[in-house]
Structures are given as C-alpha cells and as structure tokens.
Amino acid sequence: MGTWARDKSFAEALPDIRRGINEGVFPARVFNDQEVFDLEQERLFSRAWCFLAHESEIPSNGDYVTRFISNNNIIVARDENGEIHANLNMCRHRGNVMCKSEMGNASHFRCSYHGWTYKNSGELIGVPYMKEGYQGSLSRQDWRLVEVRVDTYAGLIFGCLSPDTEPLDEYLGDFTFYLDFYLKQGESGSEVHGPPDHWVAETDWKICTENFTGDGYHTPVAHQWGFALGYFPSSGSTHSQGWAVSIPGKGHGIGLGHSPDFPPFAGFPDELAKQMREAFTPEQVSVFEKVRTGVGTVFPNLSFLMQPFSLVPGGPGVRFTTMRLYHPVGPGRMEMYSWCLVPKDASPEYKDLAYKAYTLAFGQAGTFEQDDFENWIKVTRSAKSTAVKDVDFPYIMGMESEFDPDFQGPGHAVVPYVNDTNFRNLWTRWGDFLGGDV
C-alpha cells in the first residue's frame, strides 16, 4: 500500500503523504486529481506570493497586462504617476470582466455591461445615471476595484491574495541570492525580450515545477540529441557535476550544473561578463562563474533556466535565460507562460542572439520544450489511471547527501547536481500549505 490508500480521501491521506516525503516517497496520484487541485486553490494559491509580471512588460504609464492567481483574473497596471497596481479584473457593480485584452495601454477601464468606469489604479470615477438612478446614495470611494496585495523584487511583480502572508522579502528569503543570477546581469538588471509565449498544456503544473527545481537527471536522456549533435556544452559522463541547493522551509530550489574546464561566465560577451562581476557580490561571483546550467524555482510555480546553447551544431554557445510560469486551470491542465529575459545593458545584437537561442530550445516550439512536454503530458495521463491510485514514486536520491561546507552561497547545498534533495524540500513546503500550517 502506498502513502495514499485507495479508500482514503486526499484530506485523510495528507498526514501519511507528508510523512512519506521525509522517507523519500510521494504518491503518483497527486499529479492529476480533482481533490488535490481544489485544495491547492483554497490553501496554496490563496496564500502564497505568486508571480504576476515583469516590470519591463509595463514600462510606460498606462501599460497593463492581465494575469491570474488561481482562478482570479488580475489587471497589473502602471498608473499615470508610474506606480504599479494589481486589481481584480472584475467590475464591482455586477462582476463583469473589465479588461478583455491580455496587454495594452489605457488610462481608464470601462465596463461593457453598465458602463462603470475606473482609473487604471482602480478608483471608481464614472457611474452612468449617478444622479437619476442612485440619487446620491452611492459613494464612489466605497466601490473601487478589489485590490490585490503587490510587491516587487528586481523587476519581478508578485501578488498575494492573503493579508496575513509574510512580506515578500521574507517569503523569498535567501533565494534572492540565486534570483540575482537571472535578474541582475549587469548594472541595469534584466528585461523581457518580446511578449511571452502563452499556451495551454494537458499536464499538471507540479510536474513542471519539480523539473525546474533542479532536475538534471532527465537531461542526458530526454535531451540526448543536444549532447550528441553539439548544441549543449555538456556530456553524459560529467553532467551530474554541480550542486543542488534548497532553501529549507521555503520550498525554493535551484540546480547549478557545471562542466570540467568550463570557462567563467561562458556564453556571455566579455563586456557583459565584466559588468556581472561588478554587479554581483564576491560570493555570488564565486558561485555563478562556474555555472553551466542554472535551473531554479520560486515556490510555487515560477521558474528560471539559464544556459548556453549553440545556434548551429558545434558552434559557440549563446547564453540565454527563460522565465516560466505554470498556471493551473484544472487537475492535469495548465496555462504556460514563457518569457526570454535579457540583460538591459546588452547590445541589440546579443539580445537577438539570446532570443534565437531561447526560441530554439524553449518557448512553444522549442526543441527542449517539445521533449519535456511530451514526457510531462504522459506522466499526467498515467497519474490519472485507476491502477496507480495507491502507487508511490521514489524520492530517495541524495537521502544521505551532506551539506557542502565549501559552497559560498546560502541554503542547503549538496552534491551532486543530480539529486532529489530539492524535490523533498519542495513537496515538504507544498504539504505545509495544504495541511493548513501556513
């Protein structure tokens, strides 16, 4: 019998599941189950800090994007004074969707049902038949759009639906050390290069989150062609080298893979590498200059990957960064957002090359992306089958791994890079939220 017995509901089985995580087992069924999905919406996404947008997506006053936390549609807008606001995309009169575009520029939002009009900051300023219909009984100040708590880190805009959740800086904790690898590539930081790729996939968000919390184990198999044809600067014999780093009690984790004789900051132009050395702390330089592949996740569903990728087989690798959001829309189904991040101070030529490398590997038609989603969709289907209702997966890799005392970064760092330590930390935090401990 597995940790989730067939005759138990998820709520009944959750204590056993949480104990199993510590023992290195996790039930297959959680990756495609209606009860799990419902509890995640109620207890996880209603309380966690969730990524909404990058500041560079709304650079000008009036710019906006619409995104989701759980089933809540949210307008993220920069007002006429340059301040960022997040509000539910719902008219306060009868609940109609206010803004029907995914992005644009507007000083006001007007409801297409009864015409209530709001500033892009959320204040109600226009009500048809205010005098004739309401006869002075309606106070516009009482009926602004529903505000969503918002905060930022290094260009990332996060939203939170709970007033009781810890501040964002505490939520991120020491993982900001590693976020800087993606977000502070030079004095001016990073920006998105073009709009996000956005599509629907028949897979569970948790499978993607786990993979991008440092799953180097799959790369030599799922992406073997990249090694064999010379697109990816690694080999099966050395690919396990590096560190798995988790932030205990937070759920965040990153895999830092390196290769023998890999040049420091390889794949970046020399001038950009120089700027990164100046922008990072000495400890960050010590960690990041060795990294070939950096793949990490901010709990629960925001991930990053940076690596060099050759535009032609055997050619020099071009360093690119993908930022990814897995938005769950049902059990075993999600919306995928994928961005290319580039250093703001980089030349236009490098930005275009990095974007080409990104689209070759990731994005909706990317080669690595296709490899991954073919596997993730099949895992999701298997998790729904009746025969696996009480089947567990093993998470025992690295159970005996010890902290690397020579590692210069924060968190719990273990070797090798191929390790399940990050995943046990991830699912422990998931269990904390679903168990009501957060």
Coordinates of C-alpha atoms in Angstrom, one line a residue, residues 178-426:
Y178 CA 20.2 33.0 -6.7
L179 CA 17.5 35.1 -8.3
D180 CA 20.2 37.7 -8.9
F181 CA 21.9 35.3 -11.3
Y182 CA 18.9 35.8 -13.7
L183 CA 17.8 39.3 -12.8
K184 CA 20.9 41.3 -12.2
Q185 CA 23.0 40.6 -15.2
G186 CA 24.7 44.0 -15.2
E187 CA 24.2 47.3 -13.6
S188 CA 20.7 47.9 -15.0
G189 CA 19.4 44.3 -14.5
S190 CA 17.3 42.3 -16.9
E191 CA 14.2 42.8 -19.1
V192 CA 11.8 40.7 -21.1
H193 CA 12.6 40.4 -24.8
G194 CA 9.2 40.4 -26.5
P195 CA 5.8 39.2 -25.2
P196 CA 5.5 35.8 -23.5
D197 CA 4.8 32.6 -25.3
H198 CA 1.4 31.5 -23.9
W199 CA -0.3 28.2 -24.5
V200 CA -2.5 25.5 -22.8
A201 CA -1.0 22.1 -22.0
E202 CA -2.6 18.9 -20.7
T203 CA -0.1 18.5 -17.9
D204 CA 0.0 19.2 -14.2
W205 CA 1.8 22.3 -13.0
K206 CA 3.6 20.4 -10.3
I207 CA 5.4 18.2 -12.8
C208 CA 6.9 21.3 -14.4
T209 CA 7.7 23.0 -11.1
E210 CA 9.6 19.9 -9.9
N211 CA 11.5 19.6 -13.1
F212 CA 12.7 23.2 -12.9
T213 CA 13.6 22.9 -9.3
G214 CA 16.8 21.3 -10.5
D215 CA 16.1 18.1 -12.4
G216 CA 19.4 17.5 -14.1
Y217 CA 18.7 13.8 -14.0
H218 CA 16.5 13.8 -17.1
T219 CA 18.7 16.0 -19.4
P220 CA 21.1 13.4 -20.8
V221 CA 18.1 11.1 -21.6
A222 CA 15.3 13.4 -22.6
H223 CA 17.6 15.9 -24.4
Q224 CA 20.2 13.4 -25.5
W225 CA 20.3 14.8 -29.1
G226 CA 21.5 18.1 -27.7
F227 CA 24.6 16.4 -26.4
A228 CA 25.2 14.2 -29.4
L229 CA 24.8 17.0 -32.0
G230 CA 26.9 19.6 -30.1
Y231 CA 24.2 22.0 -29.2
F232 CA 24.7 21.8 -25.5
P233 CA 28.1 22.1 -23.7
S234 CA 27.9 19.0 -21.5
S235 CA 28.3 15.2 -21.7
G236 CA 26.5 12.3 -20.1
S237 CA 29.7 11.3 -18.2
T238 CA 30.1 14.7 -16.4
H239 CA 26.6 16.1 -16.4
S240 CA 25.9 15.2 -12.8
Q241 CA 28.6 17.6 -11.5
G242 CA 27.4 20.7 -9.6
W243 CA 25.2 21.5 -6.7
A244 CA 21.5 21.1 -5.7
V245 CA 20.6 24.0 -3.4
S246 CA 17.4 24.3 -1.5
I247 CA 16.1 26.9 0.9
P248 CA 14.7 24.8 3.9
G249 CA 11.2 25.8 5.0
K250 CA 10.6 27.9 1.9
G251 CA 10.2 25.4 -1.0
H252 CA 12.6 27.3 -3.3
G253 CA 15.4 25.4 -5.0
I254 CA 18.0 25.6 -7.8
G255 CA 20.2 23.2 -9.6
L256 CA 23.7 24.5 -10.5
G257 CA 25.4 22.3 -13.0
H258 CA 28.9 22.8 -14.2
S259 CA 31.3 21.1 -16.6
P260 CA 35.1 20.4 -16.3
D261 CA 37.2 23.3 -17.8
F262 CA 34.0 25.3 -18.5
P263 CA 35.2 29.0 -18.9
P264 CA 33.9 31.5 -16.3
F265 CA 30.6 33.1 -17.5
A266 CA 30.9 31.3 -20.8
G267 CA 28.3 32.3 -23.4
F268 CA 28.2 36.0 -22.4
P269 CA 30.0 38.7 -24.3
D270 CA 33.2 39.8 -22.5
E271 CA 31.8 43.3 -21.6
L272 CA 28.7 41.8 -20.1
A273 CA 30.7 39.2 -18.1
K274 CA 32.7 42.2 -16.7
Q275 CA 29.5 44.0 -15.7
M276 CA 28.2 40.9 -14.0
R277 CA 31.3 40.6 -11.9
E278 CA 30.8 44.2 -10.8
A279 CA 27.1 43.7 -10.1
F280 CA 27.4 40.5 -8.1
T281 CA 28.8 40.1 -4.6
P282 CA 32.2 38.2 -4.3
E283 CA 30.2 35.2 -3.0
Q284 CA 27.9 35.3 -6.0
V285 CA 30.8 35.6 -8.4
S286 CA 32.4 32.5 -6.8
V287 CA 29.2 30.5 -7.3
F288 CA 27.9 31.8 -10.6
E289 CA 31.1 32.0 -12.7
K290 CA 31.3 28.2 -12.6
V291 CA 27.7 27.5 -13.6
R292 CA 26.9 26.0 -17.0
T293 CA 23.2 25.5 -16.3
G294 CA 21.2 27.2 -13.6
V295 CA 17.7 25.9 -13.3
G296 CA 15.6 27.0 -10.3
T297 CA 12.1 27.7 -9.0
V298 CA 10.4 30.2 -6.7
F299 CA 7.8 28.2 -4.9
P300 CA 5.1 27.5 -6.0
N301 CA 5.2 28.0 -9.8
L302 CA 7.7 30.5 -11.2
S303 CA 10.9 29.0 -12.7
F304 CA 14.1 30.1 -14.5
L305 CA 16.7 28.5 -16.6
M306 CA 19.9 29.9 -17.9
Q307 CA 22.4 28.0 -20.1
P308 CA 24.5 28.4 -23.2
F309 CA 23.0 26.9 -26.4
S310 CA 24.6 26.7 -29.8
L311 CA 22.7 28.1 -32.8
V312 CA 24.4 25.6 -35.1
P313 CA 25.8 22.2 -34.1
G314 CA 29.2 22.5 -32.5
G315 CA 29.2 26.3 -32.6
P316 CA 29.9 28.6 -29.7
G317 CA 27.1 28.6 -27.1
V318 CA 25.0 31.7 -26.6
R319 CA 23.8 32.3 -23.0
F320 CA 20.0 32.8 -22.7
T321 CA 17.5 32.9 -19.8
T322 CA 13.9 31.6 -19.9
M323 CA 11.4 32.7 -17.2
R324 CA 8.4 30.4 -16.9
L325 CA 5.0 30.5 -15.1
Y326 CA 2.8 27.4 -14.7
H327 CA -0.8 28.5 -14.1
P328 CA -3.1 25.6 -13.1
V329 CA -6.5 25.7 -14.7
G330 CA -7.7 22.2 -13.7
P331 CA -6.3 18.8 -12.5
G332 CA -3.8 17.8 -15.1
R333 CA -4.2 21.0 -17.1
M334 CA -2.4 24.3 -17.1
E335 CA -1.6 27.5 -19.0
M336 CA 2.0 28.0 -19.7
Y337 CA 3.7 31.4 -19.9
S338 CA 7.3 31.6 -21.2
W339 CA 9.5 34.7 -21.5
C340 CA 13.0 35.3 -22.7
L341 CA 15.0 37.5 -20.2
V342 CA 18.0 39.5 -21.5
P343 CA 20.4 42.0 -19.8
K344 CA 19.2 45.5 -20.3
D345 CA 22.7 46.8 -20.9
A346 CA 23.5 44.2 -23.5
S347 CA 23.9 45.1 -27.2
P348 CA 20.9 44.6 -29.5
E349 CA 22.9 42.0 -31.4
Y350 CA 23.5 39.9 -28.3
K351 CA 19.8 40.3 -27.3
D352 CA 18.7 39.0 -30.7
L353 CA 21.1 36.1 -30.5
A354 CA 20.0 35.2 -27.0
Y355 CA 16.3 35.3 -28.2
K356 CA 17.2 33.0 -31.1
A357 CA 18.9 30.5 -28.7
Y358 CA 15.8 30.7 -26.4
T359 CA 13.3 30.0 -29.2
L360 CA 15.5 27.1 -30.5
A361 CA 15.5 25.4 -27.1
F362 CA 12.3 26.7 -25.3
G363 CA 9.1 28.6 -26.0
Q364 CA 6.1 26.9 -27.5
A365 CA 8.0 25.4 -30.5
G366 CA 11.4 24.9 -28.7
T367 CA 13.2 21.6 -29.1
F368 CA 13.9 21.1 -25.4
E369 CA 10.3 22.2 -24.7
Q370 CA 8.9 19.6 -27.0
D371 CA 11.0 16.9 -25.4
D372 CA 9.8 17.9 -21.9
F373 CA 6.1 18.4 -22.7
E374 CA 5.8 15.0 -24.4
N375 CA 7.1 13.4 -21.2
W376 CA 5.1 15.6 -18.9
I377 CA 1.8 15.0 -20.7
K378 CA 2.3 11.3 -20.5
V379 CA 3.2 11.4 -16.8
T380 CA 0.0 13.4 -16.2
R381 CA -2.1 10.8 -18.0
S382 CA -0.5 8.0 -16.1
A383 CA -1.2 9.7 -12.8
K384 CA -5.0 9.7 -13.6
S385 CA -5.2 5.9 -14.3
T386 CA -7.1 3.8 -11.9
A387 CA -4.2 1.3 -11.4
V388 CA -1.9 3.9 -9.8
K389 CA -4.2 5.2 -7.1
D390 CA -2.0 3.8 -4.4
V391 CA 1.4 3.8 -6.2
D392 CA 4.2 5.9 -4.9
F393 CA 7.2 7.4 -6.7
P394 CA 10.8 7.2 -5.2
Y395 CA 12.4 10.4 -4.0
I396 CA 15.4 8.7 -2.3
M397 CA 18.2 10.1 -4.4
G398 CA 20.6 12.0 -2.2
M399 CA 19.0 10.9 1.1
E400 CA 22.5 10.6 2.6
S401 CA 23.9 13.7 0.9
E402 CA 25.6 16.1 3.3
F403 CA 25.9 19.9 3.2
D404 CA 28.9 21.1 1.2
P405 CA 30.8 23.3 3.6
D406 CA 32.9 24.9 0.8
F407 CA 29.9 26.2 -1.1
Q408 CA 29.8 30.0 -0.9
G409 CA 26.0 30.5 -1.3
P410 CA 23.2 30.3 1.3
G411 CA 20.8 27.5 1.7
H412 CA 21.3 23.7 1.9
A413 CA 23.8 22.8 -0.9
V414 CA 24.6 19.2 -1.7
V415 CA 26.5 17.4 -4.4
P416 CA 26.0 16.1 -7.0
Y417 CA 23.7 18.3 -9.1
V418 CA 21.6 15.1 -9.9
N419 CA 19.7 14.8 -6.6
D420 CA 16.2 14.6 -5.1
T421 CA 17.0 16.9 -2.1
N422 CA 15.4 19.9 -3.7
F423 CA 12.3 18.0 -4.5
R424 CA 11.8 16.7 -1.0
N425 CA 12.1 20.3 0.2
L426 CA 9.6 21.4 -2.5

